[in-house]
Coordinates of C-alpha atoms in Angstrom, one line a residue:
Chain A
M1 CA 114.1 106.5 81.8
T2 CA 112.2 106.8 84.7
S3 CA 108.3 104.6 84.2
D4 CA 105.0 104.6 86.4
A5 CA 105.3 100.9 87.7
L6 CA 108.2 102.5 89.2
E7 CA 105.5 104.5 91.8
K8 CA 104.2 102.2 94.4
V9 CA 107.6 100.7 95.2
G10 CA 108.8 100.9 98.2
F11 CA 111.7 99.2 98.4
L12 CA 115.0 98.9 96.1
G13 CA 116.9 95.5 96.1
F14 CA 120.3 95.6 94.7
D15 CA 122.6 92.8 93.1
V16 CA 126.1 93.6 94.7
F17 CA 128.8 91.4 93.6
G18 CA 129.1 93.7 89.9
T19 CA 126.3 96.5 90.1
V20 CA 127.4 97.9 94.0
V21 CA 131.0 96.4 93.4
D22 CA 133.6 95.7 91.7
W23 CA 135.1 92.3 92.2
R24 CA 136.9 91.4 90.0
S25 CA 139.8 94.6 90.7
S26 CA 139.7 94.0 94.0
V27 CA 140.4 90.4 94.4
A28 CA 143.6 91.1 91.9
R29 CA 144.4 93.4 94.3
Q30 CA 144.5 90.8 97.4
A31 CA 145.1 87.9 95.6
E32 CA 148.4 89.7 93.9
P33 CA 150.6 89.3 97.0
F34 CA 149.2 86.2 98.2
L35 CA 150.2 85.2 95.1
K36 CA 153.8 85.7 94.9
R37 CA 153.7 85.3 98.2
H38 CA 153.1 81.4 97.2
G39 CA 155.6 81.7 94.8
I40 CA 151.8 80.8 92.6
D41 CA 152.2 81.8 88.7
V42 CA 148.9 83.8 87.6
D43 CA 148.0 86.9 86.5
P44 CA 145.6 87.9 88.6
H45 CA 143.0 89.3 86.7
R46 CA 142.7 85.4 85.3
F47 CA 142.4 84.8 88.5
A48 CA 139.9 86.3 89.7
D49 CA 138.5 85.4 87.0
E50 CA 139.0 82.1 87.3
W51 CA 137.7 81.9 91.1
R52 CA 134.5 84.0 89.5
A53 CA 134.0 81.5 87.5
L54 CA 133.7 78.8 89.9
Y55 CA 130.9 80.6 91.7
Q56 CA 128.0 79.4 89.6
P57 CA 128.3 76.2 89.8
A58 CA 129.1 76.0 93.5
M59 CA 125.7 77.6 94.1
E60 CA 124.3 75.3 91.8
A61 CA 124.8 72.3 93.4
V62 CA 123.1 74.3 96.2
R63 CA 119.9 74.7 94.2
A64 CA 119.7 71.2 92.6
G65 CA 120.0 69.7 95.6
K66 CA 122.6 68.0 95.4
R67 CA 123.7 69.7 98.9
P68 CA 122.1 71.6 101.6
W69 CA 122.2 75.3 101.5
V70 CA 125.7 76.7 103.1
K71 CA 127.0 80.3 102.8
L72 CA 128.2 82.1 100.3
N73 CA 131.6 82.4 101.8
I74 CA 132.0 78.3 102.4
L75 CA 132.0 78.3 98.6
N76 CA 133.9 80.1 98.0
R77 CA 137.4 79.0 100.5
E78 CA 136.1 75.7 98.7
N79 CA 136.6 77.6 95.1
L80 CA 139.4 78.8 96.2
E81 CA 141.2 75.8 97.6
A82 CA 140.3 74.2 93.1
V83 CA 141.8 77.2 91.9
L84 CA 144.8 77.3 94.0
A85 CA 145.2 73.1 92.8
R86 CA 144.6 74.2 89.0
H87 CA 148.1 76.1 89.4
G88 CA 149.2 74.0 91.1
A89 CA 148.9 75.2 95.0
D90 CA 149.5 71.9 97.3
V91 CA 146.2 74.3 99.6
R92 CA 147.7 72.3 102.4
Q93 CA 150.3 73.2 102.8
L94 CA 149.3 77.2 102.3
P95 CA 148.9 78.5 106.2
E96 CA 145.7 78.8 106.8
T97 CA 145.1 82.4 108.1
D98 CA 146.3 83.8 104.6
L99 CA 144.4 81.2 102.4
A100 CA 141.2 82.6 105.6
D101 CA 142.5 86.1 105.3
L102 CA 142.1 85.7 101.3
N103 CA 139.2 84.5 100.7
R104 CA 137.9 87.6 103.0
A105 CA 138.7 89.6 100.2
W106 CA 135.0 89.5 98.9
Q107 CA 135.1 91.5 102.4
R108 CA 137.1 94.6 100.8
L109 CA 136.0 95.3 97.3
D110 CA 135.3 98.9 96.3
P111 CA 132.2 100.4 95.8
W112 CA 131.8 101.1 91.7
P113 CA 132.6 105.3 91.9
D114 CA 129.2 106.4 92.3
S115 CA 127.2 103.3 94.0
V116 CA 127.6 105.1 97.9
A117 CA 126.7 108.4 96.1
G118 CA 123.7 106.8 93.8
L119 CA 122.6 104.8 96.9
T120 CA 123.0 107.7 99.3
R121 CA 120.1 109.0 97.6
L122 CA 118.4 106.7 96.6
K123 CA 117.7 105.7 101.2
R124 CA 117.3 109.1 101.3
R125 CA 113.0 108.7 99.7
F126 CA 113.2 104.7 99.6
P127 CA 114.9 101.8 101.9
I128 CA 117.9 99.7 100.0
G129 CA 119.3 96.9 100.8
P130 CA 121.0 94.3 99.2
I131 CA 119.2 90.7 97.7
S132 CA 122.2 89.1 96.1
N133 CA 123.8 86.0 96.7
G134 CA 126.9 87.2 99.4
S135 CA 125.8 85.6 103.7
I136 CA 124.9 88.6 105.6
A137 CA 127.9 88.4 108.0
G138 CA 129.4 89.3 104.0
M139 CA 127.3 91.7 103.1
M140 CA 127.5 93.1 106.4
N141 CA 131.5 93.7 106.4
L142 CA 130.9 94.8 103.2
A143 CA 129.0 97.3 103.6
R144 CA 131.1 98.5 106.7
F145 CA 134.7 98.2 104.2
G146 CA 133.4 100.4 101.4
G147 CA 129.8 102.6 103.4
L148 CA 127.8 101.0 102.1
P149 CA 124.4 102.1 103.5
W150 CA 121.9 100.1 104.0
D151 CA 118.4 99.8 106.0
V152 CA 118.6 95.8 105.8
I153 CA 120.3 92.4 104.0
L154 CA 117.8 90.7 102.8
G155 CA 119.2 88.0 99.7
A156 CA 120.2 84.3 99.8
E157 CA 120.9 83.8 103.6
I158 CA 117.3 84.3 105.2
A159 CA 115.6 82.6 102.6
R160 CA 118.6 80.1 102.2
S161 CA 118.1 80.0 98.9
Y162 CA 120.4 81.5 95.8
K163 CA 119.3 83.7 93.4
P164 CA 118.1 82.8 90.3
Q165 CA 116.1 80.9 92.8
P166 CA 111.9 82.0 93.5
Q167 CA 111.8 82.0 97.0
T168 CA 115.5 84.2 97.8
Y169 CA 113.8 87.0 96.4
L170 CA 110.4 85.9 97.4
R171 CA 111.9 85.4 101.3
S172 CA 113.7 88.5 100.6
A173 CA 109.3 90.4 99.8
E174 CA 107.9 89.5 102.6
A175 CA 110.5 89.7 104.8
V176 CA 110.6 93.5 104.4
G177 CA 106.0 93.0 104.3
L178 CA 105.5 93.8 101.1
P179 CA 104.1 91.6 97.8
P180 CA 107.0 91.9 95.4
E181 CA 105.7 94.1 92.7
R182 CA 106.4 96.4 95.5
V183 CA 110.3 96.2 95.4
A184 CA 112.6 96.9 93.0
M185 CA 115.7 94.8 91.5
V186 CA 118.1 97.0 91.3
A187 CA 120.4 93.9 88.6
A188 CA 124.2 94.9 86.1
H189 CA 122.7 91.1 85.2
N190 CA 120.2 90.2 82.5
A191 CA 119.0 87.5 84.5
D192 CA 118.6 88.4 87.1
L193 CA 116.5 90.6 86.8
V194 CA 114.7 88.2 84.5
A195 CA 114.2 86.5 87.7
A196 CA 112.5 88.6 89.3
R197 CA 110.9 89.7 86.4
A198 CA 108.8 86.6 86.2
L199 CA 107.4 86.9 89.9
G200 CA 106.0 90.7 90.1
L201 CA 109.4 92.0 90.6
R202 CA 109.9 95.6 89.3
T203 CA 113.7 95.3 87.6
I204 CA 116.2 98.4 87.2
F205 CA 119.2 97.5 84.6
V206 CA 122.5 99.4 85.1
R207 CA 125.3 99.0 82.9
R208 CA 128.6 97.5 84.6
P209 CA 130.3 97.3 81.2
R210 CA 134.0 96.7 82.4
E211 CA 132.2 94.4 85.9
H212 CA 135.0 91.4 83.9
G213 CA 137.1 93.9 82.8
P214 CA 138.3 95.4 79.7
G215 CA 137.4 92.4 76.8
Q216 CA 133.4 91.3 79.1
T217 CA 131.3 90.3 75.9
T218 CA 128.4 89.7 78.4
D219 CA 125.7 91.9 80.3
L220 CA 126.8 95.1 78.3
E221 CA 122.8 95.4 77.4
P222 CA 119.3 95.4 78.3
A223 CA 118.3 92.6 77.5
S224 CA 115.3 93.3 77.4
D225 CA 112.3 95.9 78.5
W226 CA 113.6 97.2 82.2
D227 CA 111.6 99.5 84.0
V228 CA 115.0 101.6 83.7
V229 CA 118.4 100.7 82.5
A230 CA 120.5 103.6 83.5
Q231 CA 124.7 104.2 83.6
S232 CA 125.2 104.0 87.5
L233 CA 123.5 104.2 90.6
T234 CA 123.5 108.4 91.1
E235 CA 121.1 107.8 86.9
V236 CA 118.8 105.6 89.4
A237 CA 118.8 108.5 91.7
D238 CA 117.8 111.2 89.0
A239 CA 115.8 108.8 88.1
L240 CA 113.5 108.4 91.0
G241 CA 113.5 111.5 91.6
C242 CA 115.9 111.7 95.0
P243 CA 117.9 114.4 94.4
Chain B
M1 CA 133.1 100.3 134.2
T2 CA 134.7 98.5 131.0
S3 CA 135.4 94.8 131.5
D4 CA 138.7 92.3 130.4
A5 CA 135.7 89.8 128.9
L6 CA 134.6 92.7 125.7
E7 CA 138.0 92.3 125.0
K8 CA 137.3 89.9 122.2
V9 CA 133.8 91.5 120.6
G10 CA 133.2 91.5 117.2
F11 CA 129.3 93.0 117.6
L12 CA 127.3 93.9 119.2
G13 CA 123.7 93.1 119.5
F14 CA 120.6 95.6 120.9
D15 CA 117.7 94.9 122.8
V16 CA 115.1 97.7 120.8
F17 CA 111.5 98.3 122.7
G18 CA 113.1 99.6 125.8
T19 CA 117.0 100.0 125.1
V20 CA 116.7 102.0 122.8
V21 CA 112.7 102.4 121.7
D22 CA 110.8 104.7 124.2
W23 CA 108.0 102.2 123.3
R24 CA 105.1 103.8 125.9
S25 CA 105.5 107.1 125.5
S26 CA 105.9 107.3 122.0
V27 CA 102.7 104.9 121.6
A28 CA 100.4 106.7 124.0
R29 CA 101.3 109.8 122.4
Q30 CA 100.0 108.2 118.8
A31 CA 96.6 106.0 120.8
E32 CA 95.1 109.0 122.2
P33 CA 93.9 110.3 118.9
F34 CA 92.7 107.1 117.7
L35 CA 91.2 107.1 121.6
K36 CA 89.9 110.0 121.2
R37 CA 87.9 110.0 117.7
H38 CA 87.0 106.4 118.4
G39 CA 85.3 107.5 121.5
I40 CA 87.1 104.7 123.5
D41 CA 87.1 106.1 126.5
V42 CA 91.2 105.1 128.4
D43 CA 94.2 107.8 129.9
P44 CA 96.5 106.7 126.4
H45 CA 99.9 105.7 129.3
R46 CA 96.9 103.0 130.4
F47 CA 96.7 101.5 127.2
A48 CA 99.9 101.3 126.0
D49 CA 100.4 99.8 128.8
E50 CA 98.1 97.1 128.2
W51 CA 99.0 96.8 125.5
R52 CA 102.2 96.4 126.1
A53 CA 101.4 93.2 128.6
L54 CA 99.9 91.4 126.1
Y55 CA 103.3 91.7 124.1
Q56 CA 104.3 88.2 126.1
P57 CA 101.5 86.5 126.7
A58 CA 100.8 86.2 123.4
M59 CA 105.2 85.9 122.6
E60 CA 104.4 83.1 125.2
A61 CA 101.6 81.0 123.0
V62 CA 104.4 80.5 120.3
R63 CA 107.5 79.5 122.1
A64 CA 105.1 76.7 124.0
G65 CA 104.4 75.8 120.4
K66 CA 100.8 76.4 120.7
R67 CA 100.7 78.2 117.5
P68 CA 103.8 78.4 114.6
W69 CA 105.8 80.8 114.5
V70 CA 104.1 84.6 112.9
K71 CA 105.6 88.1 113.0
L72 CA 105.5 90.6 116.3
N73 CA 103.0 92.5 113.9
I74 CA 100.5 90.5 114.1
L75 CA 100.8 89.4 117.0
N76 CA 100.8 92.9 118.1
R77 CA 97.5 93.5 115.9
E78 CA 95.3 90.5 117.9
N79 CA 97.4 92.6 121.0
L80 CA 95.5 95.5 119.8
E81 CA 91.8 94.2 119.0
A82 CA 91.5 92.2 122.5
V83 CA 92.4 95.6 124.0
L84 CA 90.4 97.8 122.9
A85 CA 87.5 95.0 122.3
R86 CA 88.4 95.3 126.6
H87 CA 87.6 98.8 126.8
G88 CA 84.3 98.0 125.1
A89 CA 84.7 99.1 121.4
D90 CA 83.6 97.2 118.3
V91 CA 86.6 96.1 116.2
R92 CA 84.6 95.3 113.8
Q93 CA 83.0 98.8 113.6
L94 CA 86.7 100.3 113.5
P95 CA 87.9 101.6 110.0
E96 CA 90.3 98.9 108.4
T97 CA 93.4 101.6 107.7
D98 CA 92.8 103.4 111.2
L99 CA 94.0 100.1 113.1
A100 CA 96.3 99.3 110.5
D101 CA 97.8 102.2 111.5
L102 CA 97.6 102.2 115.4
N103 CA 99.2 99.2 114.3
R104 CA 101.2 101.0 113.4
A105 CA 102.6 103.2 115.9
W106 CA 105.5 100.4 116.5
Q107 CA 107.1 101.6 113.5
R108 CA 108.0 105.0 114.7
L109 CA 108.5 105.3 118.2
D110 CA 111.4 107.3 119.7
P111 CA 114.8 107.0 119.8
W112 CA 115.9 107.6 123.4
P113 CA 117.7 111.4 124.1
D114 CA 120.9 109.4 123.8
S115 CA 120.6 106.0 122.2
V116 CA 121.3 107.6 117.9
A117 CA 124.3 110.2 119.0
G118 CA 125.7 106.4 121.5
L119 CA 125.4 104.0 118.7
T120 CA 126.3 106.4 116.3
R121 CA 130.2 106.7 118.5
L122 CA 130.4 102.4 118.8
K123 CA 129.3 102.3 115.2
R124 CA 132.6 103.6 114.6
R125 CA 134.5 100.3 116.6
F126 CA 131.3 97.5 116.3
P127 CA 129.0 96.3 114.1
I128 CA 126.0 96.8 115.2
G129 CA 122.2 95.5 114.9
P130 CA 119.1 94.8 117.1
I131 CA 118.7 91.0 118.7
S132 CA 115.0 92.1 118.9
N133 CA 111.7 90.3 118.6
G134 CA 110.5 92.6 116.4
S135 CA 110.2 91.8 113.0
I136 CA 113.2 92.8 110.0
A137 CA 110.9 95.6 108.0
G138 CA 109.2 96.6 112.2
M139 CA 113.2 96.9 112.2
M140 CA 113.9 98.8 109.4
N141 CA 110.9 101.3 109.4
L142 CA 112.1 102.0 113.2
A143 CA 115.0 103.2 112.2
R144 CA 114.8 105.4 109.3
F145 CA 111.5 106.8 111.7
G146 CA 114.6 107.2 114.3
G147 CA 117.4 107.5 112.9
L148 CA 119.6 104.1 113.9
P149 CA 122.3 103.2 112.6
W150 CA 122.5 99.2 112.1
D151 CA 124.5 98.0 109.8
V152 CA 122.4 94.6 109.9
I153 CA 119.2 93.4 111.2
L154 CA 119.0 89.8 113.2
G155 CA 117.1 88.4 115.6
A156 CA 113.6 87.1 115.7
E157 CA 112.2 86.8 112.5
I158 CA 116.2 85.4 111.1
A159 CA 115.4 83.0 113.3
R160 CA 112.1 82.2 114.0
S161 CA 112.1 82.4 117.3
Y162 CA 111.5 85.0 120.3
K163 CA 113.4 85.5 122.9
P164 CA 114.5 83.8 125.6
Q165 CA 114.8 81.2 123.5
P166 CA 118.0 80.6 123.2
Q167 CA 117.2 80.5 118.6
T168 CA 117.0 84.2 118.5
Y169 CA 120.9 84.6 119.8
L170 CA 122.8 81.7 118.2
R171 CA 121.0 81.7 114.4
S172 CA 121.5 85.8 115.5
A173 CA 125.5 85.4 116.4
E174 CA 125.6 82.7 113.4
A175 CA 124.5 84.7 110.7
V176 CA 127.1 87.3 111.7
G177 CA 129.9 84.8 111.5
L178 CA 131.2 85.0 115.3
P179 CA 131.3 82.8 118.1
P180 CA 128.1 84.2 121.1
E181 CA 131.4 85.0 123.0
R182 CA 132.0 87.5 120.5
V183 CA 129.2 88.3 120.6
A184 CA 127.3 91.3 123.0
M185 CA 123.7 91.8 124.4
V186 CA 122.9 95.3 125.2
A187 CA 119.8 95.8 127.0
A188 CA 117.1 97.5 130.0
H189 CA 115.8 93.7 130.8
N190 CA 117.8 92.0 133.0
A191 CA 116.2 89.0 132.3
D192 CA 117.9 89.0 128.5
L193 CA 120.8 89.0 130.2
V194 CA 120.0 86.1 131.8
A195 CA 119.1 84.2 128.5
A196 CA 122.2 86.0 126.1
R197 CA 124.8 84.6 129.2
A198 CA 124.3 81.5 130.2
L199 CA 125.4 81.0 126.3
G200 CA 128.3 82.5 126.5
L201 CA 127.2 86.0 125.4
R202 CA 129.0 88.9 127.1
T203 CA 126.3 91.5 128.7
I204 CA 125.3 95.0 128.7
F205 CA 122.5 96.7 130.3
V206 CA 121.4 99.8 130.7
R207 CA 119.9 101.3 132.8
R208 CA 115.8 102.7 131.9
P209 CA 114.2 103.4 134.8
R210 CA 111.3 105.2 132.9
E211 CA 110.8 102.7 130.4
H212 CA 107.3 101.9 132.5
G213 CA 106.5 105.5 133.0
P214 CA 107.2 107.2 136.4
G215 CA 106.5 104.6 138.8
Q216 CA 108.8 101.5 137.3
T217 CA 109.7 98.3 139.7
T218 CA 111.7 96.0 137.4
D219 CA 115.1 96.3 135.6
L220 CA 116.2 99.5 138.5
E221 CA 118.9 97.5 139.0
P222 CA 121.6 95.3 137.3
A223 CA 120.2 91.4 138.7
S224 CA 123.8 89.9 138.0
D225 CA 127.6 91.9 137.3
W226 CA 126.3 92.0 133.7
D227 CA 129.5 93.0 131.6
V228 CA 129.2 96.5 131.9
V229 CA 126.5 99.0 132.8
A230 CA 125.4 101.4 132.6
Q231 CA 123.0 105.1 132.6
S232 CA 122.6 104.9 128.7
L233 CA 123.5 103.9 125.2
T234 CA 126.3 107.4 125.1
E235 CA 128.1 106.0 128.5
V236 CA 128.2 102.4 127.1
A237 CA 130.3 104.1 123.9
D238 CA 132.1 105.7 126.7
A239 CA 133.3 101.8 128.2
L240 CA 134.0 100.1 125.5
G241 CA 136.3 103.3 123.7
C242 CA 134.2 104.7 121.3
P243 CA 135.4 108.0 121.3

């Protein structure tokens, strides 16, 4: 599925958590020894889901202006402590090094099997970079962990606003010197593409039906006529004519 | 020449124009056909020098608060018009596409012969990125042109301040999640390292005795006891134990 709308695109911006990397199984795998060591009785995948579930509400407080902009790793850390407390842990008794290390799990997430190959092909023709809610350091470390060949890191921190706030997309486009209609947003989440399209960006939907595990019910299908719909980043490369 | 001071370094930030790329001969080479085509009688290397000579004064107006922060490509464009006018060109008569293309010469600068090899080795052990006065788009396009394998692009645009203003270094360190003393600044210019060291960054001096051509008189030698002094980026890799 290709599109004339993409002809003048000069930059591909990527959602990362869920679109490029598999956060759920990676966080669960890293949480498991922590939970065991500290006697916290919760299934590691459920733990990952619960931790992730606090992500949007935490950003919402920033979006709504209830608190000043802070980097995502700080929100993740607060959310980690909240989930641990929910399962009976006394967070003040847990070693700081263990907590900090577990919070860095978000910088050690496995790419989906097609991600590195797809990005490598896309990069030959287009500049590529995250337009993610992750921090610059988080995105940089994640790229080094998984071998993601970004040309640049854009997104929330350079805009000091969280998607789907317009500024995150607009400031990212401006940073690469392009009008919004020359930037394509690549995401596995319809809401991300709704916000991007409303601002003029092109839209590429990648199906990630296991992002939330075997019982996933959201984002299984494109919710609109996105410019490209694909099953993988290698299929995006096919659609964009990147050999 | 290695140093204990570098033991805890977690990020290498690079000056780019002059340190990583050879702006003078690259700009001269690209200016030559433009100057000929429009009958402007000036030696292309002199033209490159004159254009570059307006770089610091233009940034100084921003640093001094006489004008709001603008990206370097805008300053470069203003300076280009000033130099052309000095040599008798009527800038309003020159085609916009030609002017815009010549201004983009700063995104098409050849790396020094050791740069890509040195950065590739350094990147295996350290995250690397520009802490340059160039814009994000300019640095991204320059990296794609020359094959510079940056992990991230930091510097003036994310800080909205130009080196040697402290904020440029400090905001860059903060963006990669490190205190200044865990960041090393790599530069061919003593003034850059003076500013970096004053803020606690580590300092790596690379000799680039032909940056300004055969008659260069500045920055031929380290002006202080920088943590590392090297002849090339491959020598920096040697000094930092990056095979």
